[in-house]
Amino acid sequence: MKRCVLQPGIMDLAKYPFLAEAGEYLRDKGFNLEQLGHPDWAPLVEKAYGRIVVASSGQVYHPEGGRLENPDMEILSFIVAVILLKAAGINTLTRRFSLAEARRAERFLQQDLWANKDKKNLDLPLKIISELFGIRVHVEDDEFVIKVADYLQRAVHFHEKEWKLVNRRVGAGLVHLTSHETVRLIRTELGQYISARIQSISLPPIPDTFKSRVGDLVTLAGRFADAPVVSSDYPPCVKHAIEVLEKGENLPHSGRFLLATYLLARGQTADQIAPLFKNAPDYNERITRYQLEHISGSSGRGTKYQCPSCDKLRSESLCFKVPECDGIINPIQFGRKRGTANA
Amino acid sequence: MLERDSALVENAIKEYYFNHFDLVRIPPKPAQREFGYQKINGGMTRHISIKDVKELHLLLMRETPSDVYCSNAYYSFPSMPMSEKDWQGADLIFDIDAKDLALPCRKDHAVSRCGSCGTVFPGSRPLCTSCGSPKHETVSVTCRDCIGESKKEVKKLVGLLVEDLGIREEEVEVYFSGNEGFHVRVTNRDYEQLESQERADLVDYIMFNGAIPETFGMKRQSSSRSELPEMGEAGWRGRVATTLFGSKSRAPKASRQVLAEGYSAFQEKLEGMRQTLGARVDPKVTMDIHRIFRLEGTINSKSGLAKTRCADLDGFDPFSEACLLGDEKVEVVASSPAVIRLKNKKYGPYENERISVPKYAAVYMICKGLASTV
Ligand code: SF4
Ligand SMILES: [Zn+2]
Ligand SMILES: [Zn+2]
């Protein structure tokens, strides 16, 4: 692991507990694992476990009240969570945890960029980005700028038209971004960085007080077995909608409608589909289920909604046509033999 | 190609490499590049590594290849099979081909050549005029207008590279391709690591493909004047503003009009600008990070002209500056409905005529399939 020269303060470590400095800080303060095994620390283990549970459901952990009132607890609960995950040894959990922690850090990173953009303390967020991901971000007239090549290497993974280079402000080899966009661009790498950090840590012998929660994690992971089947033969528009949700971004109503009607038409049930929406920032299980049932015609007046046409989706900028889409007018037809179109 | 024709062409090429080897230039880091070549009527030989100019000279003298290529990529092991080469990076390359510009003059200098009997006839007809075969290939003779228009595309491209992408002018090299277009090579550390998909998006930027009205402040609902681009802005927003408004004084009025016309009208305007402002390069070439690309100073067997560096693009005249084969007289029988211009001299039209012309002209016509030695 690369050594950082960030010199973060304790509040910074509470926001970014995956930085190598977090471990040093705890060591300096004299914490060790043996101590944390003392029953007095049970609330910490619970907090750490909670952090994983929240992440596994696709949501982002926030301390109660949304404030970092007890930075030591924030840092410690992250470290203990990592130890629990290492002990459980289940990759899907680690992946979900890394992604959720990346999104948590992303919010802070964005706030730090935004709040400090005319001040000196911009150093830390910019340093994190450059030390960890090798991207130099500069501030220019209230905007953030990065090199075109750095931009392209990340933005090609996004399908939305607005991320195409042609739809960005480009000049003198630099792309102009908002703080939100800057951070968005490195989300995947942040997740990968965190998961690499977790991989790199060697598991110490764990205190007995941790063991029951490790067992609970194994049980928890078992529940992912009934996740919806995401098939590679879905049309690009549907794949895109799923990706947006998986990244925890907001998918407009029309996109959710497409996803629901498409998957229902392909024979999936509302129960199977609902978990897909879990990562949405405004997820509410009851409402989602109600809407899905409404769309499927199994509740209310019983009208069954059809999957929208390619034309409609195109006008809503939800179409990401590929050559295999030629000749079809509805995503349902994707990958199937073309039917006779005339009545 | 007939044996006696290929003998003539090969000799002319050999003589060229003997006398003008100084014109052949290898790009930086030659030992990390993959080289390849073709011989007349032969297949492609690839995955060759060459450590320096001397070794290349030997190869040219020994093999007399009709075409010589060198990768834009650098590898750890350039002569290994593709999967084991260990890609390290690649120059950014662009290809501008007059054929893709589909200019109206094209019909005047493109002829058809029957695949069965070799008869050459003007334009394109479904069946051969002499044997009735439906098989034919289109042969195009290099044309001044096509070259002129291609130069304009090159300038658009270079402008975008320098102004928008921050590439320094010294890092951009422009070449006449040796046939009907231009090649551009960019050597810049920032861009050499880009992979294929990333280059594809870069090409879309250069061609102005996929621009959406929202980028220019135009929304489906309630757009406001303050979000429209202003003249003098960097990148495409600035170019679009200049095209929409023409001048600063016209901007207020013109922008009101743009807003009044609405979203889809704006979309159409963008499409129009794509065709006029975007640089028309071949996206496949730029996206290909394993391509072997014609080597500077070597002969292009589609014409017998050389791929030539253009230090001064405006003044560059491919018909003389890239026409470098010998000039002693050779007798050939030529049939060409199109006129050929080389070194300020016109050749043709010919109808199955026995003529005596300089070797470079004979080779040009033979390479195009419009003549044969006697
Ligand atoms: S063409 Fe139809 S199926 Fe293909 S991406 Fe667009 S909307 Fe989806
Ligand atoms: Zn014929
Ligand atoms: Zn022409």
XYZ file of C-alpha atoms and ligand atoms in Angstrom:
727
model
C 0.000 0.000 0.000
C 1.298 3.433 -0.916
C 2.305 5.569 2.023
C 0.356 8.796 2.196
C 1.653 12.160 3.202
C -1.703 13.689 3.905
C -1.396 14.681 7.547
C -5.099 14.493 8.185
C -6.560 15.727 11.468
C -8.786 13.618 13.653
C -12.006 14.945 12.086
C -10.589 14.073 8.689
C -9.913 10.548 9.843
C -13.480 10.266 11.084
C -14.612 11.130 7.572
C -11.989 9.057 5.813
C -11.204 6.202 8.213
C -9.788 4.074 5.388
C -6.695 6.272 5.185
C -3.561 4.554 6.399
C -3.164 7.325 8.973
C -6.244 6.107 10.824
C -4.427 3.018 12.027
C -1.461 5.092 13.103
C -3.676 7.450 14.983
C -5.258 4.627 16.953
C -1.885 3.123 17.699
C -0.620 6.486 18.896
C -3.590 6.815 21.189
C -2.784 3.396 22.589
C -5.781 1.425 21.388
C -5.276 -2.241 20.726
C -7.494 -5.111 19.796
C -7.175 -6.868 23.104
C -8.605 -3.838 24.875
C -11.476 -3.579 22.459
C -12.400 -7.132 23.359
C -13.369 -5.954 26.836
C -17.156 -6.124 27.386
C -17.185 -2.363 28.029
C -16.567 -1.911 24.348
C -19.639 -3.895 23.316
C -21.392 -0.764 21.962
C -18.462 -0.284 19.610
C -18.809 -3.803 18.220
C -22.529 -3.167 17.761
C -21.813 0.059 15.947
C -19.337 -1.674 13.689
C -21.759 -4.488 12.992
C -24.497 -1.943 12.247
C -22.197 -0.233 9.793
C -21.907 -3.483 7.827
C -25.605 -4.290 8.016
C -26.518 -0.888 6.627
C -23.977 -1.287 3.845
C -25.175 -4.772 2.981
C -28.670 -3.437 2.379
C -27.217 -1.025 -0.147
C -27.525 2.027 2.036
C -24.988 4.454 3.371
C -24.112 4.483 7.021
C -24.419 7.754 8.905
C -23.774 8.354 12.548
C -26.898 9.222 14.519
C -27.768 12.839 13.994
C -25.605 12.926 10.924
C -22.727 14.569 12.848
C -19.318 13.229 13.580
C -19.651 13.926 17.281
C -17.394 11.192 18.430
C -14.586 10.894 15.933
C -12.796 8.180 17.849
C -15.919 6.023 17.641
C -16.196 6.702 13.920
C -12.670 5.612 13.281
C -12.786 2.647 15.637
C -16.102 1.349 14.333
C -14.711 1.355 10.816
C -11.641 -0.587 11.867
C -13.672 -3.078 13.876
C -16.073 -3.481 10.958
C -13.116 -4.332 8.748
C -11.941 -6.913 11.259
C -15.411 -8.461 11.440
C -15.523 -8.604 7.647
C -12.087 -10.163 7.430
C -13.083 -12.750 9.980
C -16.327 -13.559 8.142
C -14.417 -13.765 4.864
C -17.396 -13.220 2.573
C -16.551 -11.318 -0.566
C -20.005 -9.988 -1.370
C -20.186 -8.380 2.055
C -16.779 -6.803 1.704
C -17.701 -5.483 -1.700
C -20.947 -3.956 -0.512
C -19.259 -2.495 2.512
C -16.497 -0.935 0.390
C -19.004 0.554 -1.979
C -21.154 1.978 0.790
C -18.125 3.384 2.597
C -16.972 4.897 -0.667
C -20.296 6.634 -1.028
C -20.121 7.849 2.546
C -16.651 9.264 1.971
C -17.818 10.701 -1.296
C -20.316 12.925 0.488
C -17.642 14.275 2.788
C -15.225 14.701 -0.042
C -17.749 16.702 -1.973
C -18.575 18.850 1.042
C -14.901 19.427 1.703
C -14.252 20.403 -1.875
C -17.208 22.697 -2.001
C -16.858 24.319 1.398
C -13.175 25.012 0.988
C -12.935 25.860 -2.601
C -11.575 29.327 -1.920
C -9.645 28.418 1.179
C -6.419 26.765 2.030
C -7.944 23.618 3.516
C -8.717 22.378 0.086
C -5.424 20.589 0.450
C -6.804 17.469 2.070
C -9.569 16.525 -0.367
C -7.341 17.364 -3.307
C -4.495 15.426 -1.814
C -6.695 12.413 -1.204
C -7.696 12.483 -4.831
C -4.174 12.916 -6.117
C -2.378 10.586 -3.692
C -4.876 7.789 -3.905
C -5.999 8.004 -7.510
C -3.275 9.926 -9.251
C -5.561 12.671 -10.510
C -4.491 16.243 -10.139
C -7.457 18.472 -9.498
C -7.001 22.209 -9.668
C -9.345 25.008 -8.821
C -9.992 27.574 -11.463
C -12.581 30.313 -10.989
C -14.793 28.361 -8.617
C -14.604 25.270 -10.763
C -12.576 22.120 -10.531
C -10.465 21.141 -13.492
C -8.734 17.896 -14.372
C -6.764 16.726 -17.374
C -8.747 15.434 -20.337
C -7.046 12.029 -20.224
C -7.755 11.597 -16.504
C -11.346 12.467 -17.222
C -11.730 10.066 -20.140
C -10.250 7.138 -18.259
C -13.053 7.392 -15.726
C -15.971 8.869 -17.574
C -16.075 6.168 -20.255
C -17.656 3.899 -17.678
C -20.711 6.136 -17.462
C -23.354 5.776 -20.115
C -25.226 9.031 -19.681
C -24.768 11.433 -22.568
C -23.791 14.302 -20.335
C -20.608 12.470 -19.362
C -19.398 12.295 -22.950
C -16.424 14.573 -23.378
C -18.253 16.497 -26.087
C -20.808 17.521 -23.484
C -18.281 18.859 -21.017
C -16.515 22.168 -20.874
C -13.084 21.538 -22.243
C -10.236 23.963 -22.860
C -6.447 23.883 -22.869
C -6.402 20.166 -22.100
C -8.611 20.473 -19.020
C -12.162 19.437 -18.233
C -14.241 21.642 -15.946
C -16.300 19.958 -13.257
C -18.394 20.749 -10.228
C -17.377 19.351 -6.856
C -20.121 16.769 -7.170
C -18.954 15.632 -10.589
C -15.328 15.529 -9.500
C -16.147 13.167 -6.693
C -18.600 11.158 -8.734
C -15.847 10.450 -11.191
C -13.720 8.603 -8.646
C -16.471 6.682 -6.845
C -15.548 3.321 -8.320
C -11.881 3.827 -7.560
C -12.679 4.896 -4.048
C -14.612 1.666 -3.560
C -11.749 -0.324 -5.042
C -9.271 1.491 -2.869
C -11.218 0.711 0.272
C -11.636 -2.911 -0.656
C -7.925 -3.178 -1.469
C -7.171 -1.697 1.956
C -9.355 -4.322 3.537
C -7.680 -7.089 1.545
C -4.250 -5.876 2.553
C -4.892 -6.010 6.270
C -3.851 -9.268 7.871
C -6.328 -10.622 10.359
C -5.161 -10.534 13.962
C -6.526 -13.081 16.448
C -9.921 -11.678 17.278
C -11.385 -11.190 20.749
C -14.164 -13.587 21.746
C -16.642 -10.726 22.073
C -16.472 -10.269 18.301
C -17.273 -13.854 17.442
C -21.045 -13.916 17.648
C -21.280 -10.929 15.282
C -18.986 -12.678 12.832
C -21.439 -15.586 12.861
C -24.299 -13.146 12.248
C -22.500 -11.781 9.198
C -22.313 -15.252 7.693
C -26.061 -15.626 8.176
C -26.654 -12.175 6.759
C -24.714 -12.980 3.606
C -26.910 -16.018 3.053
C -29.830 -13.710 2.371
C -28.352 -12.362 -0.835
C -29.047 -15.636 -2.557
C -32.491 -14.482 -3.677
C -31.273 -11.306 -5.319
C -32.865 -10.613 -8.697
C -31.249 -12.214 -11.680
C -29.454 -9.642 -13.760
C -28.891 -11.147 -17.103
C -26.394 -10.069 -19.707
C -28.975 -10.348 -22.462
C -30.985 -7.387 -21.249
C -31.127 -4.457 -23.666
C -28.739 -1.575 -22.996
C -31.480 0.712 -21.687
C -32.399 -1.808 -19.007
C -28.781 -2.520 -18.149
C -28.197 1.168 -17.789
C -31.160 1.554 -15.417
C -29.860 -1.286 -13.274
C -26.374 0.197 -13.236
C -27.655 3.582 -12.137
C -29.483 1.973 -9.259
C -26.531 -0.171 -8.314
C -24.369 2.882 -8.115
C -26.893 4.351 -5.725
C -27.779 7.160 -8.065
C -31.134 8.611 -8.682
C -32.997 6.978 -11.530
C -35.845 9.143 -12.788
C -39.350 7.831 -12.519
C -39.470 6.973 -16.210
C -36.366 4.817 -15.768
C -37.852 2.943 -12.848
C -41.003 2.435 -14.828
C -38.995 0.953 -17.708
C -37.140 -1.391 -15.388
C -40.261 -2.555 -13.596
C -42.362 -3.129 -16.708
C -39.505 -4.820 -18.523
C -38.653 -7.243 -15.745
C -42.317 -7.991 -15.060
C -42.820 -8.746 -18.731
C -39.814 -11.080 -18.583
C -41.571 -13.012 -15.862
C -39.967 -11.689 -12.699
C -42.174 -11.011 -9.688
C -42.556 -7.800 -7.699
C -40.768 -9.524 -4.817
C -37.822 -10.327 -7.011
C -37.616 -6.854 -8.468
C -38.064 -4.732 -5.345
C -34.510 -5.282 -4.009
C -33.098 -3.674 -7.140
C -34.441 -0.353 -5.967
C -32.839 -0.623 -2.575
C -29.854 1.492 -3.456
C -31.971 4.400 -4.665
C -31.365 7.463 -2.529
C -35.063 7.773 -1.743
C -35.802 4.088 -1.276
C -38.876 3.209 0.705
C -39.702 -0.449 0.714
C -43.453 -0.102 1.235
C -43.916 2.458 -1.502
C -41.703 0.565 -3.931
C -43.663 -2.622 -3.438
C -46.951 -0.802 -3.778
C -45.805 0.810 -7.017
C -44.538 -2.478 -8.414
C -47.785 -4.192 -7.651
C -49.671 -1.333 -9.202
C -47.597 -1.566 -12.375
C -47.957 -5.322 -12.562
C -51.742 -5.000 -12.312
C -51.925 -7.172 -9.235
C -53.403 -4.403 -7.115
C -55.954 -1.646 -7.544
C -57.859 -1.586 -10.825
C -55.762 -4.291 -12.328
C -54.488 -2.474 -15.402
C -51.261 -4.089 -16.467
C -48.720 -1.551 -17.709
C -46.686 -2.293 -20.810
C -43.001 -1.666 -21.303
C -42.531 1.726 -22.994
C -41.465 1.812 -26.631
C -37.943 2.544 -27.834
C -39.202 5.843 -29.285
C -40.569 6.904 -25.946
C -37.374 5.924 -24.166
C -35.304 7.744 -26.719
C -37.266 10.935 -26.056
C -36.637 10.480 -22.350
C -32.885 10.034 -22.971
C -33.039 6.525 -21.565
C -32.117 4.786 -24.802
C -28.525 3.619 -25.268
C -28.944 1.961 -28.614
C -26.434 -0.609 -29.829
C -26.356 -2.320 -33.226
C -28.332 -5.288 -31.862
C -31.230 -2.897 -31.253
C -31.720 -2.494 -35.004
C -35.220 -3.207 -36.141
C -36.913 -3.396 -32.771
C -39.457 -0.942 -31.461
C -39.745 -2.121 -27.874
C -37.008 -3.259 -25.490
C -39.006 -6.452 -24.934
C -38.038 -7.531 -28.437
C -34.326 -7.193 -27.735
C -32.445 -10.395 -28.420
C -35.531 -12.207 -29.664
C -36.472 -13.131 -33.173
C -38.104 -10.204 -34.842
C -41.839 -10.627 -35.004
C -43.993 -9.405 -37.836
C -44.600 -5.798 -37.045
C -47.657 -5.110 -39.163
C -51.145 -5.698 -37.835
C -0.727 -7.486 -60.429
C 0.954 -9.044 -63.454
C 4.465 -10.296 -62.935
C 6.118 -7.891 -65.352
C 4.223 -4.993 -63.759
C 5.212 -5.956 -60.249
C 8.821 -6.274 -61.379
C 8.752 -2.697 -62.593
C 7.103 -1.416 -59.416
C 9.458 -3.350 -57.170
C 12.463 -2.030 -59.017
C 11.246 1.521 -58.746
C 10.677 1.057 -55.018
C 14.078 -0.548 -54.494
C 15.750 2.309 -56.284
C 13.821 4.757 -54.094
C 14.938 3.125 -50.852
C 18.473 2.997 -52.181
C 18.582 6.689 -53.070
C 16.215 8.227 -50.555
C 16.516 6.148 -47.434
C 17.095 9.398 -45.513
C 13.425 10.221 -46.049
C 12.296 7.159 -44.114
C 11.830 8.070 -40.444
C 11.117 5.842 -37.506
C 9.065 7.330 -34.671
C 10.569 7.581 -31.173
C 11.235 4.355 -29.225
C 11.703 2.153 -32.327
C 12.795 -0.894 -30.335
C 9.435 -0.951 -28.576
C 7.353 -0.806 -31.730
C 5.956 -3.539 -33.886
C 6.828 -3.352 -37.565
C 5.111 -5.005 -40.470
C 5.287 -5.037 -44.232
C 3.628 -6.312 -47.347
C 5.021 -7.425 -50.657
C 3.258 -7.041 -53.982
C 0.716 -9.824 -54.352
C 1.779 -11.046 -50.919
C 0.231 -11.131 -47.491
C 1.085 -9.083 -44.442
C 4.107 -9.930 -42.342
C 3.694 -8.528 -38.838
C 5.136 -8.749 -35.331
C 8.626 -7.803 -36.407
C 10.890 -5.850 -34.134
C 13.569 -3.555 -35.433
C 16.045 -1.908 -33.180
C 17.225 0.942 -35.321
C 17.335 2.624 -38.694
C 20.138 0.398 -39.932
C 18.159 -2.737 -39.368
C 15.206 -1.196 -41.152
C 17.383 -0.286 -44.106
C 18.550 -3.867 -44.390
C 14.993 -5.129 -44.330
C 13.911 -2.692 -47.033
C 16.797 -3.669 -49.290
C 16.316 -7.376 -48.724
C 12.539 -7.596 -49.046
C 11.624 -4.568 -51.188
C 8.234 -4.381 -49.516
C 5.469 -2.556 -51.296
C 4.196 -1.130 -48.008
C 5.832 -0.692 -44.602
C 4.079 -0.162 -41.306
C 4.967 0.576 -37.725
C 2.749 0.386 -34.659
C 1.512 3.487 -32.923
C 1.788 1.408 -29.754
C 4.879 0.623 -27.720
C 5.276 -2.774 -26.202
C 7.678 -4.588 -23.919
C 7.906 -7.433 -26.435
C 6.905 -6.085 -29.846
C 7.663 -9.273 -31.752
C 5.581 -11.599 -29.563
C 2.008 -12.564 -30.452
C -0.490 -9.813 -29.639
C -1.584 -11.234 -26.303
C 1.977 -11.413 -25.026
C 3.316 -8.130 -26.317
C 2.552 -6.247 -23.081
C 1.087 -2.972 -24.293
C 2.728 0.076 -22.771
C 0.978 2.935 -24.489
C 0.340 4.320 -27.949
C 0.577 7.590 -29.844
C -2.732 9.164 -30.751
C -3.265 8.758 -34.479
C -5.808 10.137 -36.892
C -6.645 9.313 -40.470
C -8.394 11.726 -42.772
C -9.346 10.123 -46.048
C -10.828 12.097 -48.929
C -12.991 9.083 -49.712
C -14.917 9.643 -46.471
C -15.606 13.256 -47.376
C -17.676 12.094 -50.390
C -17.180 15.319 -52.311
C -19.086 16.000 -55.528
C -15.833 15.986 -57.547
C -15.410 12.336 -56.670
C -17.467 11.088 -59.588
C -15.118 12.889 -61.984
C -12.004 11.097 -60.801
C -13.315 7.748 -59.651
C -13.421 5.046 -62.301
C -14.398 1.397 -62.252
C -12.142 -1.474 -63.081
C -13.629 -4.823 -64.013
C -12.580 -7.617 -61.700
C -12.809 -10.205 -64.481
C -11.301 -8.663 -67.600
C -9.617 -5.542 -66.239
C -11.481 -3.099 -68.470
C -11.601 0.407 -67.059
C -14.750 2.458 -67.512
C -15.841 5.814 -66.115
C -18.219 6.197 -63.163
C -19.821 3.086 -61.802
C -22.088 0.868 -63.835
C -23.623 -2.350 -62.623
C -22.022 -4.468 -65.374
C -18.683 -4.341 -67.133
C -18.969 -2.565 -70.477
C -16.862 -5.131 -72.228
C -17.493 -8.540 -70.606
C -20.709 -8.009 -68.630
C -19.250 -9.118 -65.309
C -20.835 -7.492 -62.234
C -17.563 -7.539 -60.289
C -15.633 -4.328 -60.225
C -13.564 -2.172 -57.950
C -13.596 1.564 -57.744
C -10.306 3.257 -58.423
C -9.875 6.865 -57.540
C -7.205 9.121 -58.888
C -5.820 11.636 -56.394
C -7.596 14.946 -56.929
C -6.610 18.497 -56.102
C -10.007 19.438 -54.659
C -10.144 16.348 -52.504
C -6.686 17.155 -51.148
C -7.733 20.754 -50.539
C -10.819 19.710 -48.588
C -8.858 17.117 -46.636
C -6.407 19.821 -45.626
C -9.305 21.770 -44.145
C -10.234 18.770 -42.035
C -6.631 18.450 -40.907
C -6.657 22.070 -39.797
C -9.885 21.631 -37.866
C -8.372 18.602 -36.195
C -5.110 20.302 -35.313
C -7.023 23.315 -33.998
C -9.058 21.104 -31.683
C -5.992 19.210 -30.527
C -4.119 22.360 -29.671
C -6.859 24.622 -28.313
C -9.102 22.153 -26.550
C -6.960 19.171 -25.749
C -3.901 21.105 -24.706
C -1.527 19.380 -27.084
C 1.430 21.480 -28.143
C 1.905 22.143 -31.828
C 5.355 20.516 -31.752
C 3.695 17.317 -30.605
C 1.511 17.106 -33.696
C 2.879 15.703 -36.935
C 0.941 15.869 -40.163
C 1.639 13.569 -43.093
C 0.277 13.088 -46.558
C -0.813 9.440 -46.508
C 0.636 8.617 -49.896
C -2.730 8.258 -51.559
C -5.809 10.334 -50.914
C -5.579 11.769 -47.463
C -3.610 12.714 -44.398
C -2.336 11.080 -41.251
C -1.816 12.892 -37.980
C 0.296 11.597 -35.133
C 0.307 13.057 -31.639
C 3.076 12.219 -29.210
C 1.938 13.428 -25.805
C 2.488 11.667 -22.490
C -0.956 12.536 -21.162
C -2.783 10.746 -23.915
C -0.605 7.747 -24.654
C -2.181 5.580 -21.960
C -5.726 5.928 -23.247
C -7.455 2.710 -24.187
C -9.702 2.064 -27.107
C -13.022 3.151 -25.582
C -11.466 6.281 -24.201
C -10.069 7.116 -27.603
C -13.513 6.534 -29.071
C -14.947 9.215 -26.821
C -12.085 11.504 -27.749
C -12.907 10.977 -31.421
C -16.527 11.852 -30.748
C -15.308 15.090 -29.230
C -13.240 15.828 -32.310
C -16.051 14.944 -34.696
C -18.595 16.769 -32.518
C -20.642 13.586 -32.264
C -23.256 13.105 -29.585
C -23.525 16.701 -28.399
C -26.804 17.373 -26.619
C -28.639 20.719 -26.452
C -28.420 20.751 -22.633
C -24.664 21.224 -22.897
C -25.346 24.537 -24.549
C -27.959 25.628 -22.039
C -30.911 24.477 -24.106
C -33.432 22.432 -22.162
C -36.692 20.846 -23.102
C -38.426 23.215 -20.733
C -37.668 26.742 -19.639
C -34.217 27.485 -20.964
C -32.738 30.786 -19.986
C -30.498 33.106 -21.901
C -27.903 33.164 -19.186
C -27.067 29.518 -19.787
C -26.522 29.807 -23.523
C -22.872 29.804 -24.524
C -21.016 33.033 -25.004
C -18.589 33.926 -27.716
C -15.045 33.575 -26.518
C -15.815 30.618 -24.273
C -13.394 27.735 -24.594
C -14.161 24.542 -26.470
C -17.341 23.618 -28.257
C -19.479 26.095 -26.334
C -17.441 28.918 -27.779
C -17.576 27.481 -31.291
C -21.309 26.973 -31.075
C -21.782 30.536 -29.824
C -19.760 31.901 -32.723
C -21.807 29.897 -35.195
C -25.127 30.877 -33.628
C -24.465 34.552 -33.102
C -21.792 35.530 -35.609
C -20.811 38.618 -33.638
C -21.066 39.983 -30.100
C -23.485 42.697 -31.160
C -25.886 40.215 -32.694
C -25.789 37.920 -29.665
C -28.743 39.338 -27.670
C -31.103 39.218 -30.620
C -29.875 35.911 -31.952
C -30.055 34.239 -28.561
C -33.642 35.346 -28.071
C -34.412 33.777 -31.398
C -32.608 30.555 -30.519
C -34.686 30.270 -27.354
C -37.887 30.996 -29.243
C -37.190 28.294 -31.823
C -36.905 25.696 -29.113
C -35.254 22.427 -28.329
C -35.643 20.359 -31.462
C -34.668 23.224 -33.715
C -31.535 23.516 -31.617
C -30.875 19.834 -31.983
C -30.999 20.245 -35.752
C -28.592 23.151 -35.560
C -26.164 20.992 -33.628
C -26.430 18.316 -36.286
C -25.591 20.909 -38.934
C -22.592 22.056 -36.931
C -21.434 18.481 -36.548
C -21.061 18.347 -40.285
C -19.339 21.673 -40.703
C -17.336 22.134 -37.488
C -16.468 18.573 -36.523
C -13.241 17.209 -37.984
C -14.038 14.248 -40.182
C -11.565 11.603 -39.131
C -11.911 7.845 -39.395
C -12.899 6.773 -35.857
C -11.746 3.179 -36.385
C -8.137 4.222 -36.862
C -7.921 6.322 -33.713
C -9.658 3.663 -31.629
C -7.282 0.944 -32.728
C -4.478 0.857 -30.177
C -2.738 -2.090 -31.829
C -2.698 -0.776 -35.342
C 0.323 -0.776 -37.544
C 0.378 2.521 -39.342
C 2.182 3.429 -42.553
C 5.751 4.494 -41.852
C 6.893 8.005 -42.743
C 8.851 8.196 -45.966
C 7.791 4.810 -47.301
C 5.982 4.158 -50.559
C 2.232 3.586 -50.631
C 1.540 0.831 -53.138
C -1.900 2.180 -53.888
C -0.166 4.991 -55.804
C 3.612 4.784 -55.731
C 3.618 8.083 -53.836
C 5.411 8.353 -50.493
C 3.923 9.030 -47.104
C 5.372 12.467 -46.606
C 5.676 14.830 -43.677
C 3.934 18.165 -44.342
C 5.913 20.887 -42.638
C 3.811 23.534 -44.350
C 0.380 22.089 -44.891
C -1.053 25.011 -46.876
C 1.726 24.950 -49.413
C 2.040 21.188 -49.536
C 1.616 19.734 -53.009
C 1.416 15.940 -52.877
C 1.620 15.636 -56.654
C 5.181 16.861 -56.621
C 6.450 16.616 -53.032
C 5.364 13.003 -52.527
C 6.165 11.888 -56.065
C 9.682 10.616 -55.550
C 10.235 7.604 -57.785
C 12.626 7.702 -60.717
C 11.816 9.618 -63.888
C 13.366 7.698 -66.768
C 10.904 6.882 -69.526
C 8.948 3.675 -69.461
C 6.493 2.318 -72.021
C 3.088 1.239 -70.858
C -0.381 0.671 -72.264
C -2.812 2.854 -70.362
C -6.585 3.163 -70.181
C -7.775 5.892 -67.896
C -10.928 7.934 -68.377
C -9.702 10.243 -65.586
C -6.899 12.751 -65.962
C -3.842 12.186 -63.782
C -1.667 15.093 -62.647
C 1.837 14.518 -61.405
C 4.707 17.003 -61.074
C 2.720 19.667 -62.906
C 2.081 17.470 -65.899
C -1.164 15.987 -67.092
C -1.496 12.368 -68.125
C -4.557 11.125 -69.942
C -7.287 10.516 -70.543
C -6.111 7.395 -72.332
C -8.043 4.761 -74.156
C -5.913 1.682 -74.367
C -2.962 3.735 -75.568
C 0.686 2.867 -75.754
C 2.579 5.706 -74.134
C 6.021 6.535 -72.911
C 5.974 8.270 -69.541
C 8.329 8.878 -66.571
C 8.663 5.889 -64.263
C 6.764 7.573 -61.387
C 3.753 8.117 -63.662
C 3.929 4.573 -65.004
C 4.053 3.184 -61.460
C 1.172 5.425 -60.404
C -1.008 4.102 -63.221
C 0.026 0.500 -62.690
C -0.706 0.752 -58.955
C -4.131 2.129 -59.750
C -4.731 -0.657 -62.259
C -4.949 1.794 -65.132
C -1.863 0.695 -67.065
C 0.350 -2.259 -67.759
C 3.917 -2.573 -69.032
C 4.469 -3.727 -72.575
S -33.245 0.833 -28.992
Fe -34.838 0.180 -27.609
S -33.999 -1.617 -26.681
Fe -32.276 -0.610 -27.607
S -31.471 0.672 -25.986
Fe -32.870 1.912 -27.106
S -34.758 1.709 -26.010
Fe -33.479 0.055 -25.330
Zn -15.063 -7.099 -67.745
Zn -11.998 15.074 -55.736
